[in-house]
PDB file of C-alpha atoms in Angstrom:
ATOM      1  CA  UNK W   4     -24.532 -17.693  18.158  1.00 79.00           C
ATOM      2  CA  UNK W   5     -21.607 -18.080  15.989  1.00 82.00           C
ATOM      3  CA  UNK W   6     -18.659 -15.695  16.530  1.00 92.00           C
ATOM      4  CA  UNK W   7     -15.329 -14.660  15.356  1.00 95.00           C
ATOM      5  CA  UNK W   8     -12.619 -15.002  17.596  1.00 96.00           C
ATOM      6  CA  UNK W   9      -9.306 -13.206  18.082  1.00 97.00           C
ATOM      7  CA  UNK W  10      -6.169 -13.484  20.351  1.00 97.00           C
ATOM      8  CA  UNK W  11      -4.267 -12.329  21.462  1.00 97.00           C
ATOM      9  CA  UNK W  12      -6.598  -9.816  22.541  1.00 96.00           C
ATOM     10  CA  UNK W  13      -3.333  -7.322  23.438  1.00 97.00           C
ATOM     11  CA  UNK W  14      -0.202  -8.021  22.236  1.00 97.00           C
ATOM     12  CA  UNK W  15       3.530  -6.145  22.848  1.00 98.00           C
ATOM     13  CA  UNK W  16       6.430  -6.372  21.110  1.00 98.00           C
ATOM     14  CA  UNK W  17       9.880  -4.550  20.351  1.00 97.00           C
ATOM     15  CA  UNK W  18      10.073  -2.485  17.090  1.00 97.00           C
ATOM     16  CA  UNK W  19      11.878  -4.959  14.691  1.00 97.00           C
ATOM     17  CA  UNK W  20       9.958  -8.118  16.107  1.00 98.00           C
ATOM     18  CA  UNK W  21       7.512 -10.367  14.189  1.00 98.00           C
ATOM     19  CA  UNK W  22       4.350 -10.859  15.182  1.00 98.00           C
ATOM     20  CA  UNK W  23       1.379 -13.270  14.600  1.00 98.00           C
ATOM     21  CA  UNK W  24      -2.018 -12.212  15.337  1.00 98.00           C
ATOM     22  CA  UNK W  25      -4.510 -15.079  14.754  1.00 97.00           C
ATOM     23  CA  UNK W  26      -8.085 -15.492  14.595  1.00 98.00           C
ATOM     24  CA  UNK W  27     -10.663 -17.930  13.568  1.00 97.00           C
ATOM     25  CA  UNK W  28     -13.692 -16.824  11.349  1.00 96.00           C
ATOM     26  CA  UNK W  29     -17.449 -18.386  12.006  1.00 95.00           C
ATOM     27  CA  UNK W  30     -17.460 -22.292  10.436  1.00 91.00           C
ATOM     28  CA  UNK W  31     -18.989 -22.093   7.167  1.00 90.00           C
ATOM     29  CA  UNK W  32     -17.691 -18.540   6.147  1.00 93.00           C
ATOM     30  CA  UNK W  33     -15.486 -18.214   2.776  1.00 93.00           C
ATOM     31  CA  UNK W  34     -14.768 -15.142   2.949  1.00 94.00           C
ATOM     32  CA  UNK W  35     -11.564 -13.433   5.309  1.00 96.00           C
ATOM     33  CA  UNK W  36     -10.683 -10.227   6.150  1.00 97.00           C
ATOM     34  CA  UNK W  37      -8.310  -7.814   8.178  1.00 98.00           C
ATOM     35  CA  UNK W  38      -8.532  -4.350   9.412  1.00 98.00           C
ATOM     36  CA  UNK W  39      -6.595  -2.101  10.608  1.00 97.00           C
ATOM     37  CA  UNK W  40      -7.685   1.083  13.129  1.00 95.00           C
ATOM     38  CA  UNK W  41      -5.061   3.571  14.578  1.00 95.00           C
ATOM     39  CA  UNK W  42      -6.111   4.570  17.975  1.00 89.00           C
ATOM     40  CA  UNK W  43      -8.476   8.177  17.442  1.00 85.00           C
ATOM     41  CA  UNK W  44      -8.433   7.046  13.488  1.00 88.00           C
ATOM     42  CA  UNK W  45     -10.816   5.433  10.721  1.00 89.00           C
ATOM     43  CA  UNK W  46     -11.040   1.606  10.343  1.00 95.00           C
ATOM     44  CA  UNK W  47      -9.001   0.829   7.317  1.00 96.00           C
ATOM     45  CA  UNK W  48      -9.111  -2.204   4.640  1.00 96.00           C
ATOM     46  CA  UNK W  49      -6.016  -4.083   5.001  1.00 97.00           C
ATOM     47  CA  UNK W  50      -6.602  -7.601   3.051  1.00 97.00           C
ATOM     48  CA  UNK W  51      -9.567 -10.183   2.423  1.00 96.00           C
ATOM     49  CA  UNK W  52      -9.153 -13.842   1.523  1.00 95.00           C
ATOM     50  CA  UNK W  53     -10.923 -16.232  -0.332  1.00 94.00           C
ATOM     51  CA  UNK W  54     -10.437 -19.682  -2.187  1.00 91.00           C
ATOM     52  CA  UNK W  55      -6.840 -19.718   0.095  1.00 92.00           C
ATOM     53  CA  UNK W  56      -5.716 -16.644  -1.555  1.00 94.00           C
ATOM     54  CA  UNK W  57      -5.076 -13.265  -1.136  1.00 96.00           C
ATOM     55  CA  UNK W  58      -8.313 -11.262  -3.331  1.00 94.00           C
ATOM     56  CA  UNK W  59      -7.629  -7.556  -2.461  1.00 94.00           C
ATOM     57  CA  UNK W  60      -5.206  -5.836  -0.560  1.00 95.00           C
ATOM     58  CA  UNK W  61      -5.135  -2.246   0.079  1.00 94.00           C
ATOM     59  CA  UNK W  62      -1.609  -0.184  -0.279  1.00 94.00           C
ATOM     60  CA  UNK W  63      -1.194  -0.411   3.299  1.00 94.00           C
ATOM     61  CA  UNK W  64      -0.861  -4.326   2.809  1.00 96.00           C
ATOM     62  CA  UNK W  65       3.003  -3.872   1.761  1.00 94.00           C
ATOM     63  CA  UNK W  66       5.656  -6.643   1.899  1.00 95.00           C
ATOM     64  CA  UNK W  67       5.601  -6.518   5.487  1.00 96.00           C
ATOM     65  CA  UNK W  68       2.512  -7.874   6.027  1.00 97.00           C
ATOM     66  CA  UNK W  69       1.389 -11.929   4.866  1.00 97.00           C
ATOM     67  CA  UNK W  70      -1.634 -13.571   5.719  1.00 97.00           C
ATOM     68  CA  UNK W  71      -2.748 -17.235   5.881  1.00 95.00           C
ATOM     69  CA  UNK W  72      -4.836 -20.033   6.446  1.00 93.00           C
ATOM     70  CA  UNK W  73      -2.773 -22.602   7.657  1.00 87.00           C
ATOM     71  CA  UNK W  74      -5.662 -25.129   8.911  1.00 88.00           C
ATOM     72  CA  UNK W  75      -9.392 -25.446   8.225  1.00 79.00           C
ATOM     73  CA  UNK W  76     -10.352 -22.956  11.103  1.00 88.00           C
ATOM     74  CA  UNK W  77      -6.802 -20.288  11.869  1.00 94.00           C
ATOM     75  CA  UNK W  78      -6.762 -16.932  10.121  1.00 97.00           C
ATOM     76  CA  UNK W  79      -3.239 -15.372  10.785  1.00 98.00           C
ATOM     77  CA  UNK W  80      -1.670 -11.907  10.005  1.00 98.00           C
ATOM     78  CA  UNK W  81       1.883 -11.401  10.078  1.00 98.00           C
ATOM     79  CA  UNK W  82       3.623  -8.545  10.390  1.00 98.00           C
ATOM     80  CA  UNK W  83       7.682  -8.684   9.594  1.00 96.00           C
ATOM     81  CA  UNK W  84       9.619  -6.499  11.609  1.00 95.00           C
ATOM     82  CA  UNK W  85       7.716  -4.361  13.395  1.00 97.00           C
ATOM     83  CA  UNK W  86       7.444  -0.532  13.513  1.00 97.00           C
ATOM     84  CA  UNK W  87       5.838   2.193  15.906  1.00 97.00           C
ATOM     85  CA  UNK W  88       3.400   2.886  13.673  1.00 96.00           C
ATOM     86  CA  UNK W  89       2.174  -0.897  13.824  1.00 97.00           C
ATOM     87  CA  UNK W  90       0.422   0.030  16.848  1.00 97.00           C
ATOM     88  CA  UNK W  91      -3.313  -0.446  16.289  1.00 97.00           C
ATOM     89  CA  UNK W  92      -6.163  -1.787  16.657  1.00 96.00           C
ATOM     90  CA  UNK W  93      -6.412  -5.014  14.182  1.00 98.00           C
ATOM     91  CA  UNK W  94      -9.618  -6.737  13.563  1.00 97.00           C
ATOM     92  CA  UNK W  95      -9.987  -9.966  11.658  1.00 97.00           C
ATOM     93  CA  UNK W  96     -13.859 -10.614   9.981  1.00 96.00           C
ATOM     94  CA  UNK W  97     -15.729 -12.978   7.883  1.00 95.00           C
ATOM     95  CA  UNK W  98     -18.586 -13.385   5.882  1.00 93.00           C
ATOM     96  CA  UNK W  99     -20.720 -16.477   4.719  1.00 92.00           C
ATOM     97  CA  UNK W 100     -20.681 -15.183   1.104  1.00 89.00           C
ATOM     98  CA  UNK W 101     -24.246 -14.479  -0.345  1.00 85.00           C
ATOM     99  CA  UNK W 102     -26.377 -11.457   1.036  1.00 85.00           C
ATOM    100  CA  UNK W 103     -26.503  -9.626   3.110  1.00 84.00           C
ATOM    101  CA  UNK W 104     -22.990  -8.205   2.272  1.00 86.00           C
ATOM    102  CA  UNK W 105     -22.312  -8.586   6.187  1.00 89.00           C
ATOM    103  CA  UNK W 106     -19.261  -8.781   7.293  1.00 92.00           C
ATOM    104  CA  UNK W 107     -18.817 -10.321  11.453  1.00 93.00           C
ATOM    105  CA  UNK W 108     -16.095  -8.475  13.116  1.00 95.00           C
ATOM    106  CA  UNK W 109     -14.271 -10.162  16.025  1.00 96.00           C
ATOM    107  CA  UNK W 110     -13.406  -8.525  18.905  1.00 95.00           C
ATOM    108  CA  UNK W 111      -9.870  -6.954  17.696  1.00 96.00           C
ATOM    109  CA  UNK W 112      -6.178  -7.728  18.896  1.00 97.00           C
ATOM    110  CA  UNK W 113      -4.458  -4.282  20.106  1.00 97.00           C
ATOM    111  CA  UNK W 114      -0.811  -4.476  19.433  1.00 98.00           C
ATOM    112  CA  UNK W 115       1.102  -2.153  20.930  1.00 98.00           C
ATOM    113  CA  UNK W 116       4.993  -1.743  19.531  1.00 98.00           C
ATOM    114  CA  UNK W 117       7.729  -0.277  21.611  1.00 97.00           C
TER     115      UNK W 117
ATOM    116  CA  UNK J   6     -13.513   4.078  -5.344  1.00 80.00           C
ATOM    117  CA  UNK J   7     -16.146   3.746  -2.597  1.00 89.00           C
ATOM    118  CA  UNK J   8     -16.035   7.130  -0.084  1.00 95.00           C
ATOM    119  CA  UNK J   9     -17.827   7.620   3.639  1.00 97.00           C
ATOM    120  CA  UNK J  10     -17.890  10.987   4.848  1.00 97.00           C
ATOM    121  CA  UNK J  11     -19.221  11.592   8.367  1.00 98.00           C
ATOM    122  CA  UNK J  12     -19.135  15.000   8.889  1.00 96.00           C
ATOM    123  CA  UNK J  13     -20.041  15.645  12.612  1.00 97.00           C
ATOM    124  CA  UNK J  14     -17.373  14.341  14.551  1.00 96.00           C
ATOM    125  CA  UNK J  15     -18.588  14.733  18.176  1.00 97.00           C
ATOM    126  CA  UNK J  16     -23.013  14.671  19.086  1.00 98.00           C
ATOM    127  CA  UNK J  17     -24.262  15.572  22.451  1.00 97.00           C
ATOM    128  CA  UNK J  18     -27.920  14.226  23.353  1.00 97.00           C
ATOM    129  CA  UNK J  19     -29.536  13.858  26.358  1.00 97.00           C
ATOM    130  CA  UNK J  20     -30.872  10.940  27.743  1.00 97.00           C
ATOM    131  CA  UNK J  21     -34.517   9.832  26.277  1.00 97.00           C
ATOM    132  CA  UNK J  22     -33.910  12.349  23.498  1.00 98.00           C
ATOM    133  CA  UNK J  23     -33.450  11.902  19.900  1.00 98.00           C
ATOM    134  CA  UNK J  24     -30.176  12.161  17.674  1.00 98.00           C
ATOM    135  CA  UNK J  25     -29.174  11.816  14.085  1.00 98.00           C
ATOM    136  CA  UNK J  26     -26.099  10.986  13.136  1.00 98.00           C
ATOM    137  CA  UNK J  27     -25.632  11.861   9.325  1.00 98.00           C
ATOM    138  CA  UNK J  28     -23.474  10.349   6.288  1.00 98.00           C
ATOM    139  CA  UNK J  29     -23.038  10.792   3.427  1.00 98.00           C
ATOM    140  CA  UNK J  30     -21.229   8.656   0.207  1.00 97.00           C
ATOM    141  CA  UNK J  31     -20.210   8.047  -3.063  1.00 96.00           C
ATOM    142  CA  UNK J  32     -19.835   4.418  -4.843  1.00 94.00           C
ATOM    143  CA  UNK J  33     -19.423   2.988  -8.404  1.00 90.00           C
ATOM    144  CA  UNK J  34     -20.846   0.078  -7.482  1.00 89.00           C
ATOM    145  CA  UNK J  35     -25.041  -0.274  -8.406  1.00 88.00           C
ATOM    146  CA  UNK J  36     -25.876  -3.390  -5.541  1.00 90.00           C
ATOM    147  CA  UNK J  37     -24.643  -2.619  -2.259  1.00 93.00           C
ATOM    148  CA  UNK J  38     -25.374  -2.400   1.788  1.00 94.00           C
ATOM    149  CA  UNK J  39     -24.705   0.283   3.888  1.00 96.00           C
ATOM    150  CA  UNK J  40     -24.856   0.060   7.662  1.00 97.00           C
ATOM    151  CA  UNK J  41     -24.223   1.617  10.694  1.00 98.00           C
ATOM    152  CA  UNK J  42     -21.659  -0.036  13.105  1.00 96.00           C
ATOM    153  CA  UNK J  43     -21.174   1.079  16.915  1.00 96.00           C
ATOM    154  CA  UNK J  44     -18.015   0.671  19.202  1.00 93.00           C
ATOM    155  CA  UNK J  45     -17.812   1.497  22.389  1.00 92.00           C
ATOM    156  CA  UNK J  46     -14.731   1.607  24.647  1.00 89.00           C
ATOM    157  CA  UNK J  47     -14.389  -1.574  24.347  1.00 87.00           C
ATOM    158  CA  UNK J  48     -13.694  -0.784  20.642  1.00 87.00           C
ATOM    159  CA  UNK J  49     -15.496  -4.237  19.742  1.00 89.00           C
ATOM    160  CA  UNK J  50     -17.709  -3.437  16.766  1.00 91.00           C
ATOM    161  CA  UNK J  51     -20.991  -3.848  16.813  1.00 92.00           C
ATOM    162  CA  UNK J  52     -23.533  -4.100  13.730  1.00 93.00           C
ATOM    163  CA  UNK J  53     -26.591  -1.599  14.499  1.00 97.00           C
ATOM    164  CA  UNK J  54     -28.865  -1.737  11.679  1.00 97.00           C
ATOM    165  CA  UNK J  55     -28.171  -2.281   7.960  1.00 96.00           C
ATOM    166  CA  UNK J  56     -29.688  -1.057   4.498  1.00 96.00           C
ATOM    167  CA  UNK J  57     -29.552  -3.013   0.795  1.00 94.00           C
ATOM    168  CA  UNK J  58     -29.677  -0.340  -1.756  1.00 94.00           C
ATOM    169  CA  UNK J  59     -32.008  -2.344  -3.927  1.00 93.00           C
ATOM    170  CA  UNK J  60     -34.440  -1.841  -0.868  1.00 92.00           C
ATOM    171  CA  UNK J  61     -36.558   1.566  -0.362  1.00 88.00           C
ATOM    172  CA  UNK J  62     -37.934   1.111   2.738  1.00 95.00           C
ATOM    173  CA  UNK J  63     -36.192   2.402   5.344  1.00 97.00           C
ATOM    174  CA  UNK J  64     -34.806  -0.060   7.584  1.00 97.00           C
ATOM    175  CA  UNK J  65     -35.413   0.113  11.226  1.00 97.00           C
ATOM    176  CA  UNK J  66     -34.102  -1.586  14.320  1.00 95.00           C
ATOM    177  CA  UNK J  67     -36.286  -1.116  17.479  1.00 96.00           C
ATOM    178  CA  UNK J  68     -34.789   2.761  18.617  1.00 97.00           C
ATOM    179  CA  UNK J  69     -32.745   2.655  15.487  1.00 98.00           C
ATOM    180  CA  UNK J  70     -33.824   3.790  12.251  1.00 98.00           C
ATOM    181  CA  UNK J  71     -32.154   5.177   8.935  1.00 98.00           C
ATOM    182  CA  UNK J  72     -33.027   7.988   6.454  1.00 98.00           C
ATOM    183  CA  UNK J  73     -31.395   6.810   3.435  1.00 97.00           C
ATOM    184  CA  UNK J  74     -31.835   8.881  -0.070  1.00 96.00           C
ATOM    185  CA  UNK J  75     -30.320   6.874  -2.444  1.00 95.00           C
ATOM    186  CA  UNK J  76     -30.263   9.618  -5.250  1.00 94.00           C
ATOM    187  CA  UNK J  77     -28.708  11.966  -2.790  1.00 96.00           C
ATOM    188  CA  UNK J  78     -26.257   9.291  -1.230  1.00 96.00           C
ATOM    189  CA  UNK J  79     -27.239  10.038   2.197  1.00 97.00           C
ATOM    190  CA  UNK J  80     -27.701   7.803   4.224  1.00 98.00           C
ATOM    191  CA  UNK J  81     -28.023   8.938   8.428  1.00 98.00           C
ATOM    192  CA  UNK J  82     -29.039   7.156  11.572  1.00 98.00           C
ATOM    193  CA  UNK J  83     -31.793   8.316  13.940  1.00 98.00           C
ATOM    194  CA  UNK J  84     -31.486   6.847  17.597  1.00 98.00           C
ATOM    195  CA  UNK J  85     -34.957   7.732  19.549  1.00 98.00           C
ATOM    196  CA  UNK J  86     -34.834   7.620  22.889  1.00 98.00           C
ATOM    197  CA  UNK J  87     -31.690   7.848  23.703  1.00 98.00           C
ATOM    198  CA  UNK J  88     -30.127   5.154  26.329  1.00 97.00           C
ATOM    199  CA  UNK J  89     -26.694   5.575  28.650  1.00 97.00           C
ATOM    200  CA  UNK J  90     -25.668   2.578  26.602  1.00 96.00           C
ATOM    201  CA  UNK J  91     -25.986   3.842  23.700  1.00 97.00           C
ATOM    202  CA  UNK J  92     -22.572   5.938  24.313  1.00 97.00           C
ATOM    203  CA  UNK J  93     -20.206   5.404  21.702  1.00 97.00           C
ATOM    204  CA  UNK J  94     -18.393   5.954  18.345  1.00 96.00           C
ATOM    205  CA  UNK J  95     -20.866   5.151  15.006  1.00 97.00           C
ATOM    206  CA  UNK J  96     -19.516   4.477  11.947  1.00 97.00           C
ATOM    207  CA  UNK J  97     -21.281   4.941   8.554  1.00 98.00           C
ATOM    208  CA  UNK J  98     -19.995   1.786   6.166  1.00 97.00           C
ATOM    209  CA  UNK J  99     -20.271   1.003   2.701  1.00 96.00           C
ATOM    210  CA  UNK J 100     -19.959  -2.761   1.635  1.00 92.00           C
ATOM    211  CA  UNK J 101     -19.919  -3.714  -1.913  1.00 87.00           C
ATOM    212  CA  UNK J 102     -19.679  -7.061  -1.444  1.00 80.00           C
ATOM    213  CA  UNK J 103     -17.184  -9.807  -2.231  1.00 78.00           C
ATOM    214  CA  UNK J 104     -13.868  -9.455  -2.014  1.00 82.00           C
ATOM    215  CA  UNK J 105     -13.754  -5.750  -1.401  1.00 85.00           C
ATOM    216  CA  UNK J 106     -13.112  -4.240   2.122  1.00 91.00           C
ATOM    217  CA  UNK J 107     -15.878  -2.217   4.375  1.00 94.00           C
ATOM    218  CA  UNK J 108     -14.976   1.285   3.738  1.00 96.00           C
ATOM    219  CA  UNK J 109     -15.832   2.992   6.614  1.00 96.00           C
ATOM    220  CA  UNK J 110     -16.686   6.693   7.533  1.00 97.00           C
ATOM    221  CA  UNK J 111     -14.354   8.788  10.286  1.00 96.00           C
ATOM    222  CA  UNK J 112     -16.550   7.976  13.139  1.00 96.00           C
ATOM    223  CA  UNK J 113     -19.193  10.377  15.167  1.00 97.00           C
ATOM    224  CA  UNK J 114     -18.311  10.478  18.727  1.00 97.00           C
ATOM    225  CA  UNK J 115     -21.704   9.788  20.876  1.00 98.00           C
ATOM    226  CA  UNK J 116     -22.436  11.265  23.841  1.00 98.00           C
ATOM    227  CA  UNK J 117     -25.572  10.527  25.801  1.00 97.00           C
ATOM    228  CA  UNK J 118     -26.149  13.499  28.886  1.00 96.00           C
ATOM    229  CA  UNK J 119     -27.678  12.066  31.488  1.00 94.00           C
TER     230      UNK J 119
END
């Protein structure tokens, strides 16, 4: 069965550093998302992509954040100098498009900021 | 705005019994799903059963069923016979579809007694 993938599956880093969390959505899906979940907190919205563009964002999704899809298959999120309150749980998802309105999550990237 | 309230944050069953998780929402939106997502420690999420709004049958999933009154915008999960596995934190989501992000409830903390 198709899948989302994500890795790192736990990445550290200084406060101040950039990271790149990538991930590759299932073949034929159009549709590309990121979420964010503090550890003991909600999932949260961050950003879906479609068409090789941003769609949405939510106002979490400040300047600090980019995303792109810089082949066929890579998802990335970057996040530009890093802060403590980075550290979260960050799942990428896609969906084919069409219904159902089902959205496949991948098995998250903890990043953990020191 | 679409909102997911969860209102029990912690459930105790015991094993072989049955639970119901409940949720309630609100939505502008006329067409969409809502579903019930499960992550254990882990903290992979995991798609347990899902509902179209257009649809008034009740879905059901082998243990899993839902109770979902659309006029009321409730929409709850009953898990019969409860398993060890089935341990975890449920989330009540609302998808309107395209480009817009899952908006997900708080979470109800599972816990199956043996």
């Amino acid at each position: 069965e198709p899948e989302v993938t994500q890795t790192p599956s736990h990445q550290v880093t200084q406060m101040g550093q950039e990271v790149i969390l990538r991930c590759v959505p299932i073949s034929n899906h159009l549709y590309f998302y990121w979420y964010r979940q503090i550890l003991g907190q909600k999932v949260e919205f961050l950003v879906s992509f479609y068409n090789n563009e941003i769609s949405e964002k939510s106002e979490i999704f400040d300047d600090q954040f980019s995303v792109e899809r810089p082949d066929g298959s890579n998802f990335t999120l970057k996040i530009r100098s890093t802060k403590l309150e980075d550290s979260a749980m960050y799942f990428c998802a896609s969906w084919a498009g069409g219904r159902p309105y089902e959205q496949y999550f991948g098995p998250g990237t903890r990043l953990t900021v020191t | 705005a679409q909102t997911v309230t969860q209102s029990q944050p912690e459930m105790s069953v015991q094993e072989a019994e049955t639970v119901t998780l409940s949720c309630t929402y609100d939505t502008s939106e006329s067409d969409y799903y809502l579903f019930w997502y499960k992550q254990p420690p882990s903290r992979q999420m995991i798609l347990v059963i899902r509902q179209e709004a257009y649809k008034q049958q009740n879905a059901t999933e082998n243990r899993f069923s839902v109770n979902f009154q659309k006029a009321a915008k409730s929409f709850s999960l009953k898990i019969s016979d409860s398993q060890l596995g089935d341990a975890a934190m449920y989330f009540c989501v609302h998808s309107g579809g395209g480009a817009d992000g899952l908006t997900f409830g708080k979470g109800t903390h599972l816990i199956i007694q043996p």
